[in-house]
Coordinates of C-alpha atoms in Angstrom, one line a residue:
M1 CA -11.7 7.8 14.2
T2 CA -14.7 8.0 11.9
G3 CA -13.8 10.5 9.2
S4 CA -13.6 9.5 5.6
T5 CA -10.4 11.3 5.0
A6 CA -7.2 12.1 6.9
G7 CA -5.1 15.1 7.5
P8 CA -2.2 16.1 5.3
R9 CA 1.0 14.1 5.1
G10 CA 3.7 15.8 7.1
P11 CA 6.7 15.1 9.2
R12 CA 6.5 12.2 11.7
A13 CA 4.9 13.2 14.9
A14 CA 7.3 13.8 17.7
H15 CA 8.4 10.7 19.5
S16 CA 6.3 10.2 22.6
T17 CA 7.1 6.7 23.8
Q18 CA 6.8 6.4 27.5
E19 CA 9.5 4.2 29.0
T20 CA 9.2 3.2 32.6
S21 CA 10.6 0.6 34.9
G22 CA 8.8 -2.8 35.2
A23 CA 7.9 -2.0 38.8
R24 CA 5.3 0.6 37.8
A25 CA 1.7 -0.4 38.4
T26 CA -0.2 -1.7 35.3
P27 CA -2.2 1.2 33.9
D28 CA -6.0 1.1 33.5
T29 CA -6.6 0.1 29.9
R30 CA -10.4 0.4 30.2
G31 CA -11.0 -3.1 28.9
G32 CA -8.1 -2.9 26.5
A33 CA -5.3 -5.4 26.0
A34 CA -1.6 -5.8 26.9
Y35 CA 1.1 -7.3 24.8
W36 CA 4.6 -8.3 25.9
L37 CA 7.1 -8.1 23.0
E38 CA 10.2 -10.3 23.4
H39 CA 12.0 -7.8 21.1
A40 CA 10.6 -4.6 19.6
W41 CA 11.8 -2.2 17.0
L42 CA 11.7 1.2 18.8
D43 CA 13.2 4.4 17.5
N44 CA 15.4 2.7 15.0
H45 CA 16.9 0.1 17.3
V46 CA 15.8 -3.3 18.8
E47 CA 14.8 -3.2 22.4
P48 CA 14.3 -6.4 24.5
G49 CA 11.4 -6.9 26.8
V50 CA 8.8 -4.3 25.9
A51 CA 5.2 -4.1 27.3
V52 CA 2.6 -2.4 25.2
F53 CA -0.8 -1.4 26.6
V54 CA -3.8 -0.8 24.4
A55 CA -7.2 0.8 24.8
D56 CA -9.7 1.9 22.2
G57 CA -7.5 0.6 19.4
R58 CA -4.5 2.9 20.4
I59 CA -1.3 2.4 22.3
T60 CA -1.7 4.0 25.8
E61 CA 1.8 3.1 27.1
V62 CA 5.0 1.5 25.9
R63 CA 7.1 0.2 28.8
S64 CA 10.7 -0.8 28.1
G65 CA 13.0 -2.9 30.3
T66 CA 10.2 -5.3 31.2
E67 CA 12.0 -8.6 31.7
T68 CA 8.9 -10.7 32.3
P69 CA 5.4 -10.3 30.8
P70 CA 2.9 -8.3 32.9
A71 CA 0.0 -10.3 34.3
G72 CA -2.5 -11.1 31.6
A73 CA -0.3 -9.8 28.7
T74 CA -0.3 -11.7 25.4
V75 CA 3.3 -12.8 24.7
L76 CA 4.7 -12.1 21.2
R77 CA 7.9 -13.9 20.7
G78 CA 10.3 -12.7 18.0
L79 CA 10.8 -9.2 16.7
T80 CA 7.8 -6.9 16.7
L81 CA 7.5 -4.1 14.2
P82 CA 4.8 -1.5 13.6
G83 CA 2.2 -2.9 11.2
L84 CA 3.2 -2.8 7.6
A85 CA 1.5 -0.6 5.0
N86 CA 0.9 -1.9 1.5
A87 CA 0.6 1.4 -0.3
H88 CA -0.4 0.1 -3.7
S89 CA -2.8 -2.8 -4.4
H90 CA -5.0 -4.0 -7.2
A91 CA -6.8 -6.8 -5.3
F92 CA -8.2 -8.5 -8.4
H93 CA -4.7 -8.9 -9.9
R94 CA -4.1 -11.6 -7.4
A95 CA -6.1 -13.9 -9.7
L96 CA -3.4 -13.5 -12.3
R97 CA -0.6 -15.1 -10.1
G98 CA 1.0 -18.0 -12.0
T99 CA -1.2 -17.7 -15.1
V100 CA 0.7 -14.7 -16.5
Q101 CA 4.0 -16.5 -16.1
V102 CA 3.4 -18.7 -19.1
G103 CA 5.4 -17.7 -22.1
S104 CA 6.9 -14.3 -22.7
G105 CA 5.6 -10.8 -23.5
T106 CA 5.5 -7.2 -22.2
F107 CA 3.4 -5.1 -19.9
W108 CA 1.0 -4.6 -22.7
T109 CA 0.5 -8.4 -23.3
W110 CA 0.1 -8.8 -19.6
R111 CA -2.6 -6.2 -19.6
E112 CA -4.7 -8.2 -22.1
V113 CA -4.8 -11.1 -19.6
M114 CA -5.7 -8.6 -16.8
Y115 CA -8.7 -7.3 -18.8
G116 CA -10.1 -10.9 -19.1
V117 CA -10.2 -11.3 -15.3
A118 CA -11.6 -7.8 -14.8
A119 CA -14.5 -8.6 -17.2
R120 CA -15.7 -11.5 -15.0
L121 CA -15.9 -9.8 -11.6
T122 CA -19.2 -8.8 -9.9
P123 CA -19.6 -7.1 -6.5
D124 CA -20.1 -10.4 -4.9
S125 CA -17.2 -12.2 -6.5
Y126 CA -14.9 -9.2 -6.0
H127 CA -15.8 -9.1 -2.3
A128 CA -15.0 -12.8 -1.9
L129 CA -11.7 -12.4 -3.8
A130 CA -10.7 -9.2 -1.9
R131 CA -11.5 -10.7 1.4
A132 CA -9.2 -13.6 0.7
V133 CA -6.4 -11.3 -0.6
Y134 CA -6.6 -9.0 2.4
A135 CA -6.5 -12.0 4.7
E136 CA -3.3 -13.1 2.8
M137 CA -2.0 -9.6 3.5
A138 CA -2.7 -9.9 7.2
L139 CA -0.8 -13.1 7.3
A140 CA 2.1 -11.2 5.7
G141 CA 2.0 -8.6 8.5
I142 CA 0.2 -5.9 6.4
T143 CA -2.2 -3.9 8.6
S144 CA -3.2 -1.2 6.1
V145 CA -3.7 -1.4 2.3
G146 CA -4.1 1.3 -0.3
E147 CA -6.5 -0.1 -2.9
F148 CA -6.1 1.6 -6.2
H149 CA -9.6 0.9 -7.3
Y150 CA -10.8 1.5 -10.9
L151 CA -13.2 -1.4 -11.6
H152 CA -16.3 0.6 -10.9
H153 CA -19.2 -0.5 -13.2
A154 CA -20.8 -3.5 -14.8
P155 CA -19.5 -4.9 -18.1
G156 CA -20.2 -2.4 -20.8
G157 CA -19.9 0.5 -18.4
T158 CA -23.5 0.4 -17.0
P159 CA -23.5 1.6 -13.4
Y160 CA -24.8 -0.8 -10.8
D161 CA -27.9 0.2 -8.9
N162 CA -25.5 1.3 -6.2
P163 CA -22.9 3.1 -8.3
N164 CA -20.2 2.4 -5.6
A165 CA -21.1 -1.3 -5.2
M166 CA -17.6 -2.4 -6.2
G167 CA -15.8 0.0 -3.9
E168 CA -18.1 -0.8 -1.0
A169 CA -17.4 -4.5 -1.6
L170 CA -13.7 -3.8 -1.1
I171 CA -14.3 -1.8 2.1
A172 CA -16.4 -4.6 3.5
A173 CA -13.8 -7.2 2.5
A174 CA -11.1 -5.3 4.4
A175 CA -13.3 -5.2 7.5
E176 CA -14.0 -8.9 7.3
A177 CA -10.3 -9.6 6.9
G178 CA -9.5 -7.3 9.8
I179 CA -7.2 -4.8 8.2
R180 CA -7.4 -1.0 7.4
I181 CA -8.0 0.2 3.9
T182 CA -7.6 3.5 2.1
L183 CA -9.9 3.2 -0.9
L184 CA -8.1 5.2 -3.6
D185 CA -11.1 5.6 -5.9
T186 CA -9.6 6.1 -9.3
A187 CA -10.6 8.4 -12.2
Y188 CA -10.2 6.5 -15.5
V189 CA -11.7 8.4 -18.5
S190 CA -9.7 7.8 -21.7
S191 CA -7.7 5.0 -23.4
G192 CA -4.7 7.1 -24.3
V193 CA -3.0 10.4 -24.7
T194 CA -4.3 12.4 -27.6
G195 CA -4.6 16.1 -28.5
R196 CA -8.4 15.6 -28.6
R197 CA -10.4 17.3 -25.9
G198 CA -11.4 14.5 -23.5
G199 CA -8.8 12.1 -24.7
A200 CA -9.3 9.0 -26.7
P201 CA -12.5 7.2 -25.6
P202 CA -12.1 4.0 -23.6
D203 CA -12.2 0.8 -25.5
R204 CA -14.9 -1.8 -24.8
R205 CA -12.7 -3.6 -22.1
Q206 CA -12.1 -0.3 -20.3
L207 CA -15.8 0.8 -20.2
R208 CA -16.1 -0.7 -16.7
F209 CA -13.5 1.6 -15.5
S210 CA -14.9 4.9 -16.8
D211 CA -17.3 7.4 -15.4
G212 CA -17.2 9.3 -18.7
T213 CA -15.7 12.5 -17.3
A214 CA -13.7 13.5 -14.2
D215 CA -16.7 15.5 -13.1
A216 CA -18.9 12.4 -13.2
W217 CA -16.2 10.5 -11.3
A218 CA -16.1 13.2 -8.6
E219 CA -19.9 13.0 -8.2
R220 CA -19.8 9.2 -7.7
A221 CA -16.7 9.2 -5.5
S222 CA -18.3 11.9 -3.3
A223 CA -20.9 9.4 -2.1
L224 CA -18.3 7.0 -0.6
R225 CA -18.0 7.0 3.1
G226 CA -15.2 6.0 5.4
S227 CA -15.4 4.3 8.8
D228 CA -13.1 3.3 11.7
H229 CA -11.2 0.9 9.4
A230 CA -11.6 2.7 6.1
R231 CA -10.6 6.1 4.6
I232 CA -11.4 7.5 1.2
G233 CA -8.7 8.8 -1.1
A234 CA -8.5 9.5 -4.8
A235 CA -6.3 8.4 -7.7
I236 CA -5.6 9.4 -11.3
H237 CA -5.0 6.2 -13.1
S238 CA -2.3 7.8 -15.3
V239 CA -1.9 10.6 -17.8
R240 CA -3.1 8.0 -20.4
A241 CA -6.4 7.6 -18.6
V242 CA -7.2 11.1 -17.4
P243 CA -7.0 13.8 -20.1
A244 CA -4.9 16.9 -19.3
D245 CA -7.9 19.2 -19.1
Q246 CA -9.5 17.0 -16.4
L247 CA -6.5 16.4 -14.1
A248 CA -7.2 19.5 -12.0
T249 CA -10.7 18.2 -11.2
V250 CA -9.4 15.1 -9.5
A251 CA -6.6 17.1 -7.7
A252 CA -9.2 19.6 -6.4
W253 CA -11.5 16.9 -5.1
A254 CA -8.6 15.4 -3.1
R255 CA -7.4 18.8 -1.9
E256 CA -10.8 19.9 -0.7
R257 CA -11.0 16.7 1.4
A258 CA -7.4 16.7 2.6
A259 CA -7.4 13.2 1.1
P260 CA -4.4 11.2 -0.3
L261 CA -4.1 11.3 -4.1
H262 CA -2.1 8.6 -6.0
V263 CA -1.2 8.3 -9.6
H264 CA 0.6 5.7 -11.8
L265 CA 3.5 7.8 -13.1
S266 CA 6.0 7.0 -15.9
E267 CA 5.6 3.3 -15.5
Q268 CA 6.2 2.7 -19.2
T269 CA 8.3 4.6 -21.7
A270 CA 5.5 4.4 -24.3
E271 CA 3.4 6.6 -21.9
N272 CA 6.2 9.2 -21.7
D273 CA 6.7 9.2 -25.5
A274 CA 3.0 9.8 -26.1
C275 CA 2.8 12.6 -23.5
L276 CA 5.8 14.3 -25.0
A277 CA 4.5 14.0 -28.5
V278 CA 1.1 15.5 -27.6
H279 CA 1.9 17.9 -24.8
G280 CA 5.6 18.6 -25.2
R281 CA 5.9 17.7 -21.5
T282 CA 6.8 14.7 -19.5
P283 CA 4.0 13.1 -17.4
T284 CA 5.5 14.6 -14.3
Q285 CA 5.6 18.1 -15.8
L286 CA 2.1 17.7 -17.0
L287 CA 0.9 16.8 -13.6
A288 CA 2.7 19.7 -12.1
D289 CA 1.1 22.1 -14.6
H290 CA -2.3 21.0 -13.4
G291 CA -1.7 21.2 -9.7
V292 CA -1.5 17.5 -9.0
L293 CA 1.9 17.4 -7.2
D294 CA 2.1 18.1 -3.5
A295 CA 2.8 16.5 -0.2
R296 CA -0.5 14.5 -0.2
T297 CA 0.2 13.0 -3.6
T298 CA 2.1 9.8 -4.3
G299 CA 3.5 8.8 -7.7
V300 CA 3.4 5.0 -8.1
H301 CA 6.4 3.5 -9.9
N302 CA 8.1 6.7 -11.0
T303 CA 10.3 4.5 -13.2
H304 CA 11.3 6.5 -16.3
L305 CA 12.0 10.0 -15.0
T306 CA 14.3 12.8 -16.2
V307 CA 16.6 14.7 -13.9
E308 CA 14.1 17.5 -14.0
D309 CA 11.2 15.2 -13.1
I310 CA 13.1 14.0 -10.0
A311 CA 13.8 17.5 -8.9
L312 CA 10.1 18.5 -9.4
L313 CA 8.8 15.5 -7.4
G314 CA 11.3 16.2 -4.6
S315 CA 10.7 19.9 -4.4
T316 CA 6.9 19.4 -4.1
R317 CA 7.4 16.6 -1.5
T318 CA 5.4 14.3 -3.8
G319 CA 5.8 10.7 -2.6
T320 CA 7.1 7.7 -4.5
C321 CA 5.6 4.2 -4.0
M322 CA 7.9 1.6 -5.4
C323 CA 6.6 -1.9 -6.2
P324 CA 9.7 -3.8 -7.0
T325 CA 8.3 -7.3 -7.4
T326 CA 5.7 -6.1 -9.9
E327 CA 8.1 -3.8 -11.7
R328 CA 10.5 -6.6 -12.3
D329 CA 7.8 -9.1 -13.1
L330 CA 6.4 -6.8 -15.8
A331 CA 9.9 -5.9 -17.0
D332 CA 9.1 -2.2 -16.3
G333 CA 12.6 -1.2 -15.2
I334 CA 14.2 0.0 -12.0
G335 CA 13.1 3.4 -10.8
P336 CA 15.5 6.0 -9.4
A337 CA 14.3 5.5 -5.8
A338 CA 17.6 6.6 -4.2
Q339 CA 17.7 9.8 -6.2
L340 CA 14.1 10.5 -5.5
Q341 CA 14.5 10.2 -1.8
R342 CA 17.6 12.4 -1.8
A343 CA 15.6 15.0 -3.7
G344 CA 12.9 15.0 -1.0
S345 CA 10.4 12.4 -2.2
P346 CA 9.2 10.2 0.7
L347 CA 9.3 6.4 -0.2
S348 CA 6.6 3.8 0.4
L349 CA 6.2 0.3 -0.8
G350 CA 3.4 -1.7 -2.5
S351 CA 2.7 -5.2 -3.8
D352 CA 0.7 -3.9 -6.8
S353 CA -0.2 -6.9 -9.0
H354 CA 0.5 -9.3 -6.1
A355 CA 3.0 -11.5 -8.0
V356 CA 3.9 -12.0 -4.3
I357 CA 2.4 -10.4 -1.2
D358 CA 5.4 -9.8 0.9
L359 CA 6.4 -6.2 2.1
L360 CA 9.7 -7.5 3.5
E361 CA 10.6 -8.7 0.0
E362 CA 9.5 -5.3 -1.5
A363 CA 11.8 -3.5 1.0
R364 CA 14.7 -5.9 0.3
A365 CA 14.2 -5.7 -3.5
M366 CA 14.3 -1.9 -3.5
E367 CA 17.8 -2.0 -2.0
L368 CA 19.0 -5.0 -4.1
D369 CA 17.7 -3.6 -7.3
E370 CA 19.5 -0.4 -6.7
R371 CA 22.7 -2.4 -6.0
L372 CA 22.3 -4.1 -9.4
R373 CA 21.8 -0.8 -11.2
S374 CA 24.6 1.1 -9.4
R375 CA 27.0 -1.8 -8.6
T376 CA 27.4 -0.4 -5.1
R377 CA 25.9 -1.6 -1.8
G378 CA 24.2 0.1 1.1
H379 CA 21.8 2.7 -0.3
W380 CA 19.4 2.3 2.6
T381 CA 19.8 1.0 6.1
A382 CA 17.4 -1.7 7.3
A383 CA 15.8 1.0 9.5
A384 CA 15.2 3.3 6.5
L385 CA 13.6 0.4 4.6
L386 CA 11.4 -0.4 7.5
H387 CA 10.3 3.2 7.7
A388 CA 9.2 3.0 4.1
A389 CA 7.2 -0.1 4.9
T390 CA 5.6 1.3 8.0
A391 CA 5.4 5.0 9.0
D392 CA 6.0 6.5 5.6
G393 CA 3.7 4.0 3.9
H394 CA 0.9 4.8 6.4
A395 CA 1.4 8.5 5.8
A396 CA 1.1 8.0 2.1
L397 CA -2.3 6.4 2.7
G398 CA -3.6 9.1 5.0
W399 CA -3.0 7.2 8.3
P400 CA -0.3 9.4 9.9
E401 CA -1.1 8.1 13.3
A402 CA 0.0 4.5 12.3
G403 CA 3.4 2.9 11.7
R404 CA 5.0 3.5 15.1
I405 CA 5.1 1.8 18.4
E406 CA 4.5 4.7 20.7
R407 CA 1.9 6.2 22.9
G408 CA -1.1 7.5 21.0
A409 CA -0.3 5.5 17.8
L410 CA -2.7 3.0 16.4
A411 CA -2.1 -0.4 18.0
D412 CA -1.0 -2.2 14.8
L413 CA 1.8 -4.6 15.3
V414 CA 3.5 -7.4 13.4
T415 CA 5.9 -10.0 14.9
I416 CA 8.6 -11.7 12.8
A417 CA 10.0 -15.0 13.9
L418 CA 13.7 -14.9 14.7
D419 CA 14.0 -18.7 15.0
S420 CA 13.0 -19.9 11.5
V421 CA 15.3 -21.5 9.0
R422 CA 15.6 -18.1 7.4
T423 CA 16.1 -16.0 10.5
A424 CA 17.9 -18.2 13.0
G425 CA 21.5 -17.3 13.8
P426 CA 21.9 -13.5 14.0
P427 CA 21.7 -11.9 17.4
P428 CA 18.4 -10.1 18.2
R429 CA 20.1 -6.7 18.2
L430 CA 20.4 -7.2 14.4
G431 CA 16.7 -8.0 14.1
A432 CA 15.9 -5.2 11.7
E433 CA 18.6 -6.4 9.3
T434 CA 17.4 -10.0 9.7
A435 CA 13.8 -9.0 9.0
V436 CA 14.6 -7.0 5.9
F437 CA 17.4 -9.0 4.4
A438 CA 16.5 -12.6 5.4
A439 CA 12.9 -12.9 6.5
S440 CA 9.8 -13.3 4.3
A441 CA 6.1 -13.2 4.8
A442 CA 6.3 -16.8 5.8
D443 CA 8.1 -15.7 9.0
V444 CA 5.2 -13.5 10.2
R445 CA 4.0 -15.1 13.4
H446 CA 1.5 -12.5 14.8
T447 CA -0.5 -9.5 13.4
V448 CA -2.3 -7.1 15.7
V449 CA -4.7 -4.5 14.3
A450 CA -6.3 -1.9 16.6
G451 CA -5.2 -4.0 19.5
R452 CA -7.0 -7.1 18.3
H453 CA -4.8 -10.2 17.8
L454 CA -5.8 -10.9 14.2
V455 CA -3.1 -13.4 13.2
R456 CA -2.1 -15.8 16.0
D457 CA 0.9 -18.1 15.5
G458 CA 0.5 -17.8 11.7
V459 CA -3.3 -18.5 11.7
H460 CA -5.8 -15.9 10.7
T461 CA -8.5 -15.7 13.3
L462 CA -11.3 -14.4 11.1
V463 CA -10.5 -16.3 7.9
P464 CA -9.1 -19.6 9.2
D465 CA -8.3 -21.2 5.8
V466 CA -6.9 -18.4 3.7
P467 CA -5.5 -20.7 0.9
A468 CA -9.0 -22.3 0.5
A469 CA -10.6 -18.9 0.4
L470 CA -8.1 -17.8 -2.3
A471 CA -8.6 -21.0 -4.3
A472 CA -12.3 -20.8 -4.2
S473 CA -12.6 -17.1 -5.1
I474 CA -10.0 -17.3 -7.9
G475 CA -11.5 -20.6 -9.3
A476 CA -14.9 -18.9 -9.6
L477 CA -13.4 -16.4 -12.1
R478 CA -12.0 -19.0 -14.5
G479 CA -13.5 -18.5 -17.9

């Protein structure tokens, strides 16, 4: 696959897993690979003894009832899931971990610290940091990331000689870390919602983010190119950062390319209040007015919504990406994920500011946060939460052929240990429940991307010392 964009999000492809007896001859994988999964999550249940054959980065056959590994197969012990999709990332925020936990404050005080880190990044230093962050994601079983990228230009807003130097650094970093990326190149034009045409101008710290107008953003973003591991999407940073009269420009750019379009939506009540004061509309309603909402669009956070907003997002099949660890870290609030899904909004998960990088924790937190809010249990099954972390997350990023263990799917796998101090005890048939409600990223034993064994027994094969890479790249940014 070499295109820079993907087809529209839609229903999951029909299940095509081929299940045969272990006696069948090993298929010709044309120089591919074979894996034997001790336990595999297939079609919402755990199946023991599954052989997976791979060629050209895709699964060519899935063979159940295979009691012993086929000759030459790599053995993956534990529970193997489809690769996890991190649908919302700001890679440079990883440098904030720990430092923003000192003292108290709000989202807005946190943002001031974030600006300081953003001001010190260059294409080279961002590449080094992102490579380490994406390697950390691979160790956590993440095989695809949606990078919500708005750090475009040099300090002061001057474009680099290559206007896409920062975005291309991220694409290269993902390749070197071995994972897929959807670069969600982000339009960021204004500093706040005003009645003024063009919005309030960006302040000095936001000049790096801004192309000046959505038309200028579209011209720059059009020069980006995808590859086998990378696809190009679009993002509207927020209704604060893209004026109402320019929202349609970004939506049209994505629609013409059948590309995913993401937007921070109603993360903060202050944003809602400003939008209502200026436009007499909620941010959701404003986006709908300008053609932003549809099945290729994903709203990130969707925290402070009205009943009408929820119905509007559901009726347009606009997705919802929940980032529970960041939403609670920043005291944003608990979004109405259960109501959104019931209304028709597909759910995905992201680690956002990377307070932690652990998609199992994000899945667990979505359910547990809803329990706290509603004081009832069991809003999603473990299988439903895994779908949000796999197939639905990949669909939100424009990789609809990923997130399933079946013939024709991308050969992306993650294996969770079932014998750690966190996961030992439950029977393997409850492996999905164990993975979601007990395991953590520390229990990821293997990660396979495009058939390549990327993480082997907890060690990244391309970035052997990920902690050292993180420490060095973050240390280089200290002021």
